[in-house]
XYZ file of C-alpha atoms in Angstrom:
165
model
C -34.450 65.917 -24.522
C -31.135 67.233 -23.311
C -32.932 69.603 -20.953
C -34.968 66.779 -19.452
C -31.805 64.703 -18.857
C -30.050 67.671 -17.253
C -33.052 68.386 -15.030
C -33.173 64.745 -13.982
C -29.459 64.752 -13.084
C -29.779 67.986 -11.107
C -32.805 66.604 -9.298
C -30.970 63.428 -8.336
C -27.949 65.384 -7.126
C -30.170 67.493 -4.880
C -31.668 64.396 -3.236
C -28.421 63.444 -1.564
C -28.296 66.421 0.784
C -25.203 67.378 2.714
C -22.968 64.635 4.054
C -23.315 64.131 7.803
C -20.470 65.521 9.882
C -18.322 62.804 11.435
C -18.814 62.468 15.153
C -15.866 62.674 17.524
C -16.597 59.132 18.653
C -16.360 57.613 15.165
C -12.844 56.205 15.674
C -13.792 54.784 19.064
C -16.978 53.281 17.613
C -15.013 51.649 14.782
C -12.431 50.266 17.216
C -15.143 48.863 19.499
C -16.918 47.275 16.534
C -13.658 45.671 15.372
C -13.006 44.324 18.888
C -16.539 42.913 19.144
C -16.165 41.131 15.806
C -12.793 39.674 16.801
C -10.876 41.595 14.139
C -8.777 43.474 16.724
C -7.620 42.299 20.138
C -8.968 44.228 23.105
C -5.899 45.787 24.794
C -7.553 45.332 28.200
C -7.611 41.550 27.709
C -3.997 41.225 26.523
C -1.153 40.516 28.907
C 1.428 43.296 28.855
C 4.287 40.819 29.452
C 6.532 40.137 26.496
C 9.338 41.294 24.267
C 9.058 44.478 22.197
C 11.414 46.138 19.714
C 11.812 48.720 17.004
C 15.042 48.593 15.075
C 17.880 48.269 17.601
C 15.695 49.519 20.473
C 14.407 46.917 22.926
C 11.796 46.797 25.675
C 10.855 43.862 27.881
C 8.103 43.379 30.449
C 8.087 40.433 32.851
C 5.795 39.522 35.736
C 7.282 40.268 39.160
C 4.922 39.051 41.879
C 1.701 41.039 41.606
C 3.353 43.717 39.447
C 5.516 43.783 36.304
C 9.140 44.750 35.750
C 10.226 46.696 32.645
C 13.532 47.268 30.925
C 14.225 49.643 28.041
C 17.345 50.067 25.947
C 17.694 52.571 23.117
C 20.967 52.528 21.205
C 21.888 55.201 18.682
C 25.570 54.232 18.837
C 28.606 56.449 19.515
C 27.684 57.099 23.159
C 24.085 58.060 22.439
C 21.531 55.831 24.097
C 19.261 55.099 27.020
C 18.988 52.241 29.492
C 16.267 52.238 32.127
C 14.566 49.686 34.332
C 11.657 49.932 36.711
C 8.073 48.875 37.174
C 4.987 49.056 34.980
C 1.264 48.679 35.629
C -2.007 49.128 33.772
C -4.024 52.274 34.370
C -7.197 52.410 32.328
C -6.183 52.375 28.673
C -2.552 53.252 29.393
C 0.480 51.814 31.134
C 2.142 53.695 33.992
C 5.928 53.354 33.968
C 8.071 54.205 36.999
C 11.722 54.061 35.962
C 14.718 54.094 38.261
C 15.162 52.691 41.762
C 13.001 55.450 43.265
C 10.493 55.561 40.378
C 11.333 59.241 39.804
C 10.820 58.965 36.051
C 7.052 58.350 36.010
C 4.724 58.697 33.026
C 1.879 56.975 31.160
C 2.482 55.193 27.855
C -0.067 54.173 25.218
C -0.666 50.454 24.679
C -2.981 48.943 22.075
C -2.151 45.283 22.652
C 0.538 45.097 19.970
C 2.353 48.442 20.230
C 3.678 50.450 23.139
C 4.411 54.163 22.642
C 6.121 56.481 25.109
C 4.844 60.070 25.196
C 6.689 62.810 23.328
C 7.317 64.821 26.493
C 8.658 63.192 29.652
C 9.540 64.472 33.129
C 13.060 65.911 33.504
C 13.952 63.038 35.851
C 13.885 60.691 32.834
C 16.885 62.377 31.186
C 19.289 60.768 33.682
C 18.760 57.385 32.015
C 20.137 58.598 28.684
C 23.548 59.661 27.370
C 24.524 61.995 24.566
C 21.629 63.220 22.479
C 19.403 60.212 23.131
C 16.023 60.433 24.848
C 13.255 58.072 25.862
C 10.579 60.530 24.702
C 8.575 59.403 21.706
C 10.067 55.899 21.529
C 7.748 53.272 20.057
C 7.927 49.508 20.248
C 6.101 46.663 18.493
C 5.430 43.375 20.265
C 7.747 40.552 19.191
C 6.350 37.909 21.509
C 4.194 37.424 24.577
C 6.266 34.924 26.558
C 8.036 35.904 29.774
C 11.094 33.738 28.973
C 11.495 35.551 25.654
C 11.321 38.897 27.478
C 13.807 37.714 30.131
C 16.236 36.718 27.388
C 16.513 40.294 26.078
C 19.931 41.889 26.610
C 21.230 45.441 26.599
C 24.137 46.575 24.415
C 26.650 45.201 26.945
C 25.002 41.784 27.168
C 23.315 42.322 30.573
C 19.810 40.988 31.088
C 17.454 43.892 30.469
C 14.601 42.656 32.642
C 16.747 40.855 35.195
C 16.350 37.240 36.114
């Protein structure tokens, strides 16, 4: 009797076969399914304007004619921080930032509709917007609100409007 039970268990285990290998598009497929079911907002349909933050770090995006203006402040205290302003626009699934009056600090950030993440490596021209040991590279921000007035109200560490008025 024990042998028959063991044979039955082994037979059932063999029926399962190997697990299918996950495809490289699995994450994309899951994200698309969640968007279609309304569980996740489609980043392409979300306005980029708004107020963003993470701890003491702030980022604002406001409409400026046909484009958008951006302001970023990172404050580590004791002379370590960053303050940069410029323009921002959508490019496919990312956001292209051009910081500084000449746009010399240019890179693409990730945006999922609720979070904005700067890449871990930035052009050397971006270092001029930081002091001490601070850097813009790798900074991440979560959306606080989607209203332009809320974004315009954001201030840097000295009380100046971050996204201008």
